[in-house]
């Protein structure tokens, strides 16, 4: 174990009836006498004295874990009263040339066997944590952004480059970068399920000329909802199960509209009343109108079709009643609509 690095990739609770403590993503670094422990997203670690006694691992003279199984490149530990955890060794034989400039590109397709998601890897902090960066995800099977935000990073541990992110804020996705193929494809190894085929592929950016053409088509018109094509409740909480919120009614009665101005400000209307305003821009891919800073899925309006006098858009909208007084009373609605000017 001495002079080795390990990352926790899969956990099962002990006892099974309990929820598993947060263990995935833990990094263990063993030296001759010290064990350093940190999370993959953290820069600082805590160091402890340790010793091995047969299959038992003692940390600061307290039994911390027992060995359940050993393999050539991994080990399974039973961490006392917490979880059974699989750790994968991060050996320096996996060294790959780093390409930090590549990660300035923000729009990617994550492929995991036949499942694909679009990732927008922003530089914005994840909530108030300045070390973690915000990730917005789109479910390509359902053709809409997911209604929850996650975090991501690329970290190097013992010459292993790891692409790490969360899923639904609770599950950790941990990938080792196997190979950079040119400047647009990254082959990944899922550390939890190494048999799957995983990769990241750039989504191409449109030219500045094309971007200006699309913006010119959109700006300085009031776009009114002409027809709602799709309306799905993604998440509905609290006592409002049987109610219709005013914003939802305005969708159904075609009273919602948008004005995207050439100074890159926007106003959203319900009938003739302004209900939201801020800044807007076209994404570098040309596939989304991004509102404000793009910190939430609802800030991304899918630009599905832009024809001569109409737009087909998709958007997640978070609805909260005016008398909202607890956290248990909100809707997430995905709608697809035809707008006309």
CSV table of C-alpha atoms in Angstrom, one decimal:
chain,number,residue,atom,x,y,z
A,1,UNK,CA,0.0,0.0,0.0
A,2,UNK,CA,2.9,2.4,0.6
A,3,UNK,CA,3.5,5.1,-2.0
A,4,UNK,CA,0.2,4.4,-3.8
A,5,UNK,CA,-2.9,6.4,-4.7
A,6,UNK,CA,-6.5,5.0,-4.7
A,7,UNK,CA,-9.9,6.5,-5.6
A,8,UNK,CA,-13.2,5.2,-4.3
A,9,UNK,CA,-15.5,4.4,-7.2
A,10,UNK,CA,-18.4,2.4,-5.8
A,11,UNK,CA,-20.0,2.1,-2.4
A,12,UNK,CA,-22.5,-0.1,-0.7
A,13,UNK,CA,-24.0,0.9,2.7
A,14,UNK,CA,-23.3,-1.0,5.9
A,15,UNK,CA,-25.7,-2.0,7.1
A,16,UNK,CA,-27.6,-2.4,3.8
A,17,UNK,CA,-30.8,-0.8,5.2
A,18,UNK,CA,-29.1,2.5,5.7
A,19,UNK,CA,-28.2,5.2,3.1
A,20,UNK,CA,-24.6,5.1,2.1
A,21,UNK,CA,-22.4,7.8,3.4
A,22,UNK,CA,-20.6,9.9,0.8
A,23,UNK,CA,-17.5,7.8,0.0
A,24,UNK,CA,-17.3,7.8,-3.8
A,25,UNK,CA,-14.6,10.1,-5.0
A,26,UNK,CA,-12.5,9.7,-1.9
A,27,UNK,CA,-8.7,9.8,-2.6
A,28,UNK,CA,-6.4,7.8,-0.5
A,29,UNK,CA,-2.6,8.4,-0.7
A,30,UNK,CA,-0.4,6.0,1.3
A,31,UNK,CA,3.2,6.9,2.1
A,32,UNK,CA,5.5,4.8,4.3
A,33,UNK,CA,3.8,6.1,7.5
A,34,UNK,CA,1.1,8.6,6.5
A,35,UNK,CA,-2.3,8.2,5.0
A,36,UNK,CA,-3.7,11.3,3.3
A,37,UNK,CA,-7.5,11.5,2.6
A,38,UNK,CA,-9.4,14.0,0.5
A,39,UNK,CA,-12.2,14.2,-2.0
A,40,UNK,CA,-11.4,14.3,-5.7
A,41,UNK,CA,-12.9,17.8,-5.9
A,42,UNK,CA,-10.8,19.1,-3.0
A,43,UNK,CA,-7.3,20.5,-3.1
A,44,UNK,CA,-6.4,20.0,0.6
A,45,UNK,CA,-6.1,16.7,2.4
A,46,UNK,CA,-5.9,15.4,6.0
A,47,UNK,CA,-3.0,13.3,7.0
A,48,UNK,CA,-3.0,10.5,9.6
A,49,UNK,CA,-0.7,7.9,10.9
A,50,UNK,CA,-1.7,4.4,9.7
A,51,UNK,CA,-0.6,0.8,10.0
A,52,UNK,CA,-1.6,-2.5,8.4
A,53,UNK,CA,-2.2,-5.6,10.5
A,54,UNK,CA,-3.0,-8.5,8.2
A,55,UNK,CA,-6.2,-7.5,6.6
A,56,UNK,CA,-7.0,-4.6,9.0
A,57,UNK,CA,-6.2,-1.0,8.4
A,58,UNK,CA,-5.7,1.2,11.5
A,59,UNK,CA,-5.8,5.0,11.3
A,60,UNK,CA,-4.5,6.8,14.3
A,61,UNK,CA,-4.5,3.5,16.1
A,62,UNK,CA,-8.3,3.0,15.5
A,63,UNK,CA,-9.6,0.2,13.3
A,64,UNK,CA,-10.8,2.1,10.2
A,65,UNK,CA,-11.3,-0.7,7.6
A,66,UNK,CA,-10.9,-4.4,6.9
A,67,UNK,CA,-10.0,-5.9,3.5
A,68,UNK,CA,-12.9,-7.7,1.8
A,69,UNK,CA,-11.2,-8.5,-1.5
A,70,UNK,CA,-8.0,-7.7,-3.5
A,71,UNK,CA,-7.5,-7.6,-7.2
A,72,UNK,CA,-4.6,-6.7,-9.5
A,73,UNK,CA,-5.7,-3.0,-9.9
A,74,UNK,CA,-8.3,-2.6,-7.1
A,75,UNK,CA,-9.2,-3.4,-3.6
A,76,UNK,CA,-12.5,-3.6,-1.7
A,77,UNK,CA,-12.5,-2.3,1.9
A,78,UNK,CA,-15.2,-2.5,4.5
A,79,UNK,CA,-15.0,0.9,6.2
A,80,UNK,CA,-16.2,0.3,9.7
A,81,UNK,CA,-19.9,1.1,10.1
A,82,UNK,CA,-20.0,3.1,6.9
A,83,UNK,CA,-19.7,1.3,3.6
A,84,UNK,CA,-18.2,-1.4,1.5
A,85,UNK,CA,-16.1,0.5,-1.0
A,86,UNK,CA,-14.2,-0.4,-4.1
A,87,UNK,CA,-11.0,1.6,-4.6
A,88,UNK,CA,-9.1,1.6,-7.9
A,89,UNK,CA,-5.4,2.1,-8.0
A,90,UNK,CA,-4.2,5.2,-9.8
A,91,UNK,CA,-0.8,4.0,-11.0
A,92,UNK,CA,1.6,6.2,-13.0
A,93,UNK,CA,1.5,3.9,-15.9
A,94,UNK,CA,-1.6,5.8,-17.1
A,95,UNK,CA,0.3,9.0,-17.8
A,96,UNK,CA,-1.1,11.1,-20.6
A,97,UNK,CA,0.0,14.5,-22.0
A,98,UNK,CA,-2.2,17.2,-20.4
A,99,UNK,CA,-4.2,19.5,-22.6
A,100,UNK,CA,-5.6,22.2,-20.3
A,101,UNK,CA,-6.5,24.5,-23.3
A,102,UNK,CA,-8.9,21.8,-24.6
A,103,UNK,CA,-11.1,22.3,-21.5
A,104,UNK,CA,-11.8,25.9,-22.5
A,105,UNK,CA,-14.3,24.4,-24.9
A,106,UNK,CA,-17.6,24.3,-23.1
A,107,UNK,CA,-20.0,22.2,-25.1
A,108,UNK,CA,-19.5,18.4,-25.2
A,109,UNK,CA,-21.3,15.1,-25.9
A,110,UNK,CA,-20.7,12.5,-23.2
A,111,UNK,CA,-21.3,9.0,-24.6
A,112,UNK,CA,-21.6,6.0,-22.3
A,113,UNK,CA,-22.3,3.0,-24.5
A,114,UNK,CA,-25.5,4.0,-26.3
A,115,UNK,CA,-26.5,6.6,-23.8
A,116,UNK,CA,-25.6,10.2,-24.6
A,117,UNK,CA,-25.8,13.5,-22.7
A,118,UNK,CA,-24.9,17.0,-23.7
A,119,UNK,CA,-22.7,18.8,-21.1
A,120,UNK,CA,-22.1,22.5,-20.8
A,121,UNK,CA,-18.9,22.7,-18.7
A,122,UNK,CA,-19.0,26.3,-17.3
A,123,UNK,CA,-16.3,28.2,-15.3
A,124,UNK,CA,-19.0,29.4,-12.9
A,125,UNK,CA,-18.6,28.3,-9.2
A,126,UNK,CA,-20.9,25.4,-8.1
A,127,UNK,CA,-23.2,27.2,-5.6
A,128,UNK,CA,-20.8,29.0,-3.2
A,129,UNK,CA,-17.9,26.6,-3.5
A,130,UNK,CA,-15.2,28.4,-5.5
A,131,UNK,CA,-13.2,25.2,-6.1
A,132,UNK,CA,-16.1,23.4,-8.0
A,133,UNK,CA,-17.3,24.4,-11.4
A,134,UNK,CA,-20.9,24.3,-12.6
A,135,UNK,CA,-22.1,21.7,-15.2
A,136,UNK,CA,-25.4,22.0,-17.0
A,137,UNK,CA,-26.7,18.7,-18.7
A,138,UNK,CA,-29.1,17.9,-21.4
A,139,UNK,CA,-30.7,14.5,-21.8
A,140,UNK,CA,-30.4,13.8,-25.6
A,141,UNK,CA,-32.8,10.9,-25.4
A,142,UNK,CA,-35.6,13.1,-24.2
A,143,UNK,CA,-34.3,16.2,-26.0
A,144,UNK,CA,-34.4,18.6,-23.1
A,145,UNK,CA,-32.1,20.0,-20.4
A,146,UNK,CA,-32.1,18.3,-17.0
A,147,UNK,CA,-33.7,20.3,-14.2
A,148,UNK,CA,-30.8,20.1,-11.8
A,149,UNK,CA,-27.3,21.5,-11.8
A,150,UNK,CA,-24.1,19.5,-11.2
A,151,UNK,CA,-20.4,20.1,-10.9
A,152,UNK,CA,-17.3,19.0,-12.8
A,153,UNK,CA,-13.5,19.2,-13.0
A,154,UNK,CA,-10.4,17.7,-14.6
A,155,UNK,CA,-7.9,16.7,-12.0
A,156,UNK,CA,-4.5,15.1,-12.1
A,157,UNK,CA,-3.6,12.5,-9.4
A,158,UNK,CA,-0.3,10.6,-9.6
A,159,UNK,CA,-0.1,11.5,-13.4
A,160,UNK,CA,-3.7,10.1,-13.9
A,161,UNK,CA,-5.9,12.7,-15.5
A,162,UNK,CA,-9.5,12.2,-14.2
A,163,UNK,CA,-12.6,13.8,-15.7
A,164,UNK,CA,-15.0,13.9,-12.8
A,165,UNK,CA,-18.6,15.1,-12.4
A,166,UNK,CA,-21.7,14.5,-10.4
A,167,UNK,CA,-25.1,13.3,-11.7
A,168,UNK,CA,-28.2,14.6,-10.0
A,169,UNK,CA,-25.9,16.1,-7.4
A,170,UNK,CA,-25.6,12.8,-5.5
A,171,UNK,CA,-23.9,10.3,-7.8
A,172,UNK,CA,-20.2,10.6,-8.8
A,173,UNK,CA,-19.1,9.9,-12.3
A,174,UNK,CA,-15.4,9.2,-12.3
A,175,UNK,CA,-13.5,8.7,-15.6
A,176,UNK,CA,-9.8,8.3,-16.3
A,177,UNK,CA,-8.7,10.0,-19.5
A,178,UNK,CA,-7.2,7.3,-21.7
A,179,UNK,CA,-6.4,9.2,-24.8
A,180,UNK,CA,-6.8,12.5,-26.5
A,181,UNK,CA,-7.7,11.9,-30.1
A,182,UNK,CA,-6.9,15.1,-32.0
A,183,UNK,CA,-8.5,18.2,-30.5
A,184,UNK,CA,-12.1,17.0,-30.5
A,185,UNK,CA,-12.4,13.5,-29.0
A,186,UNK,CA,-11.4,12.3,-25.5
A,187,UNK,CA,-11.5,8.5,-24.9
A,188,UNK,CA,-12.5,7.8,-21.3
A,189,UNK,CA,-12.3,4.8,-18.9
A,190,UNK,CA,-15.2,4.6,-16.5
A,191,UNK,CA,-13.5,3.7,-13.2
A,192,UNK,CA,-16.7,2.2,-11.9
A,193,UNK,CA,-17.6,0.2,-15.0
A,194,UNK,CA,-14.4,-0.2,-17.1
A,195,UNK,CA,-16.1,-2.5,-19.7
A,196,UNK,CA,-18.3,0.4,-21.0
A,197,UNK,CA,-17.3,2.5,-24.0
A,198,UNK,CA,-17.1,6.1,-22.8
A,199,UNK,CA,-16.0,9.3,-24.5
A,200,UNK,CA,-16.3,13.0,-24.7
A,201,UNK,CA,-16.7,14.7,-28.1
A,202,UNK,CA,-16.7,18.4,-28.8
A,203,UNK,CA,-19.9,20.0,-30.2
A,204,UNK,CA,-18.7,22.3,-33.0
A,205,UNK,CA,-19.1,26.0,-32.7
A,206,UNK,CA,-20.7,27.9,-35.5
A,207,UNK,CA,-18.8,30.7,-37.3
A,208,UNK,CA,-19.2,34.3,-36.1
A,209,UNK,CA,-20.9,35.2,-39.4
A,210,UNK,CA,-23.5,32.5,-38.8
A,211,UNK,CA,-23.9,33.6,-35.2
A,212,UNK,CA,-24.6,37.2,-36.2
A,213,UNK,CA,-27.1,36.0,-38.9
A,214,UNK,CA,-29.1,34.0,-36.3
A,215,UNK,CA,-29.0,36.9,-33.8
A,216,UNK,CA,-30.2,39.3,-36.4
A,217,UNK,CA,-33.1,37.1,-37.2
A,218,UNK,CA,-34.1,36.9,-33.5
A,219,UNK,CA,-33.5,40.4,-32.2
A,220,UNK,CA,-35.9,43.4,-32.1
A,221,UNK,CA,-39.0,41.3,-32.5
A,222,UNK,CA,-41.7,40.4,-30.0
A,223,UNK,CA,-42.0,36.6,-30.3
A,224,UNK,CA,-45.4,35.4,-29.1
A,225,UNK,CA,-46.4,31.8,-28.3
A,226,UNK,CA,-48.6,30.7,-31.2
A,227,UNK,CA,-48.9,27.0,-30.3
A,228,UNK,CA,-47.7,24.8,-27.4
A,229,UNK,CA,-46.4,21.5,-28.9
A,230,UNK,CA,-45.4,19.8,-25.7
A,231,UNK,CA,-46.0,20.4,-22.0
A,232,UNK,CA,-44.6,18.0,-19.4
A,233,UNK,CA,-44.4,18.3,-15.6
A,234,UNK,CA,-40.9,17.2,-14.7
A,235,UNK,CA,-41.1,17.9,-11.0
A,236,UNK,CA,-44.1,18.9,-8.9
A,237,UNK,CA,-43.9,19.4,-5.2
A,238,UNK,CA,-46.2,20.3,-2.3
A,239,UNK,CA,-49.8,21.3,-2.1
A,240,UNK,CA,-50.2,22.5,-5.6
A,241,UNK,CA,-50.8,19.1,-7.3
A,242,UNK,CA,-54.3,20.1,-8.5
A,243,UNK,CA,-53.7,23.8,-9.2
A,244,UNK,CA,-52.9,25.7,-12.3
A,245,UNK,CA,-50.2,28.4,-11.8
A,246,UNK,CA,-50.7,31.7,-13.6
A,247,UNK,CA,-47.5,31.2,-15.7
A,248,UNK,CA,-48.6,27.8,-16.7
A,249,UNK,CA,-52.1,29.1,-17.7
A,250,UNK,CA,-50.4,31.8,-19.8
A,251,UNK,CA,-48.6,29.1,-21.7
A,252,UNK,CA,-51.8,27.2,-22.5
A,253,UNK,CA,-53.7,30.4,-23.4
A,254,UNK,CA,-50.7,31.6,-25.6
A,255,UNK,CA,-50.2,34.8,-23.6
A,256,UNK,CA,-46.5,34.5,-23.0
A,257,UNK,CA,-44.0,36.3,-25.3
A,258,UNK,CA,-40.3,37.3,-25.5
A,259,UNK,CA,-38.5,40.4,-26.8
A,260,UNK,CA,-34.8,39.9,-27.6
A,261,UNK,CA,-33.3,43.3,-28.2
A,262,UNK,CA,-30.2,44.2,-30.2
A,263,UNK,CA,-28.4,45.5,-27.1
A,264,UNK,CA,-28.6,41.9,-25.9
A,265,UNK,CA,-31.2,42.5,-23.2
A,266,UNK,CA,-34.5,40.6,-23.1
A,267,UNK,CA,-37.9,41.0,-21.6
A,268,UNK,CA,-40.4,38.2,-21.0
A,269,UNK,CA,-44.1,39.1,-20.9
A,270,UNK,CA,-47.3,37.6,-19.7
A,271,UNK,CA,-50.0,39.3,-21.7
A,272,UNK,CA,-48.6,42.9,-21.7
A,273,UNK,CA,-47.0,42.6,-18.3
A,274,UNK,CA,-43.2,42.2,-17.9
A,275,UNK,CA,-42.4,39.2,-15.7
A,276,UNK,CA,-38.7,38.8,-16.3
A,277,UNK,CA,-35.8,40.6,-17.9
A,278,UNK,CA,-32.0,40.5,-18.1
A,279,UNK,CA,-29.3,39.8,-20.7
A,280,UNK,CA,-29.3,37.2,-23.5
A,281,UNK,CA,-26.8,35.8,-26.0
A,282,UNK,CA,-26.7,33.0,-28.6
A,283,UNK,CA,-24.6,30.0,-27.5
A,284,UNK,CA,-21.5,29.3,-29.5
A,285,UNK,CA,-23.1,26.2,-31.0
A,286,UNK,CA,-26.1,28.2,-32.2
A,287,UNK,CA,-28.4,25.7,-30.5
A,288,UNK,CA,-29.5,27.8,-27.5
A,289,UNK,CA,-30.5,31.2,-26.4
A,290,UNK,CA,-28.8,31.7,-23.0
A,291,UNK,CA,-30.4,34.0,-20.5
A,292,UNK,CA,-28.5,36.0,-18.0
A,293,UNK,CA,-25.4,34.1,-16.8
A,294,UNK,CA,-26.6,30.6,-17.8
A,295,UNK,CA,-26.5,29.3,-14.2
A,296,UNK,CA,-29.7,27.3,-14.3
A,297,UNK,CA,-31.3,24.9,-16.8
A,298,UNK,CA,-34.2,27.4,-17.2
A,299,UNK,CA,-31.7,29.9,-18.5
A,300,UNK,CA,-31.2,27.8,-21.7
A,301,UNK,CA,-33.9,28.1,-24.4
A,302,UNK,CA,-33.5,25.4,-27.0
A,303,UNK,CA,-33.5,27.0,-30.4
A,304,UNK,CA,-34.9,24.0,-32.3
A,305,UNK,CA,-36.0,25.7,-35.6
A,306,UNK,CA,-35.5,29.3,-36.8
A,307,UNK,CA,-37.6,29.8,-39.9
A,308,UNK,CA,-38.6,33.1,-41.7
A,309,UNK,CA,-41.2,34.3,-39.2
A,310,UNK,CA,-41.3,31.7,-36.5
A,311,UNK,CA,-39.1,30.0,-33.9
A,312,UNK,CA,-39.6,26.5,-32.3
A,313,UNK,CA,-38.2,26.6,-28.8
A,314,UNK,CA,-38.0,24.3,-25.8
A,315,UNK,CA,-37.4,25.4,-22.2
A,316,UNK,CA,-37.6,24.3,-18.6
A,317,UNK,CA,-39.5,26.7,-16.5
A,318,UNK,CA,-39.5,26.8,-12.8
A,319,UNK,CA,-42.9,28.0,-11.5
A,320,UNK,CA,-43.3,29.2,-7.9
A,321,UNK,CA,-46.6,30.6,-6.5
A,322,UNK,CA,-46.7,34.2,-5.2
A,323,UNK,CA,-47.6,32.9,-1.7
A,324,UNK,CA,-44.7,30.5,-1.7
A,325,UNK,CA,-43.8,30.1,2.0
A,326,UNK,CA,-41.9,26.8,2.2
A,327,UNK,CA,-39.5,24.8,0.1
A,328,UNK,CA,-42.4,22.4,-0.7
A,329,UNK,CA,-44.3,24.2,-3.4
A,330,UNK,CA,-42.8,24.4,-6.8
A,331,UNK,CA,-43.1,23.1,-10.4
A,332,UNK,CA,-40.6,22.3,-13.1
A,333,UNK,CA,-42.3,22.3,-16.5
A,334,UNK,CA,-40.7,21.5,-19.8
A,335,UNK,CA,-42.5,23.0,-22.7
A,336,UNK,CA,-41.9,23.1,-26.5
A,337,UNK,CA,-43.7,25.9,-28.4
A,338,UNK,CA,-43.9,27.7,-31.7
A,339,UNK,CA,-43.3,31.4,-31.4
A,340,UNK,CA,-44.3,33.9,-34.1
A,341,UNK,CA,-43.5,37.6,-34.5
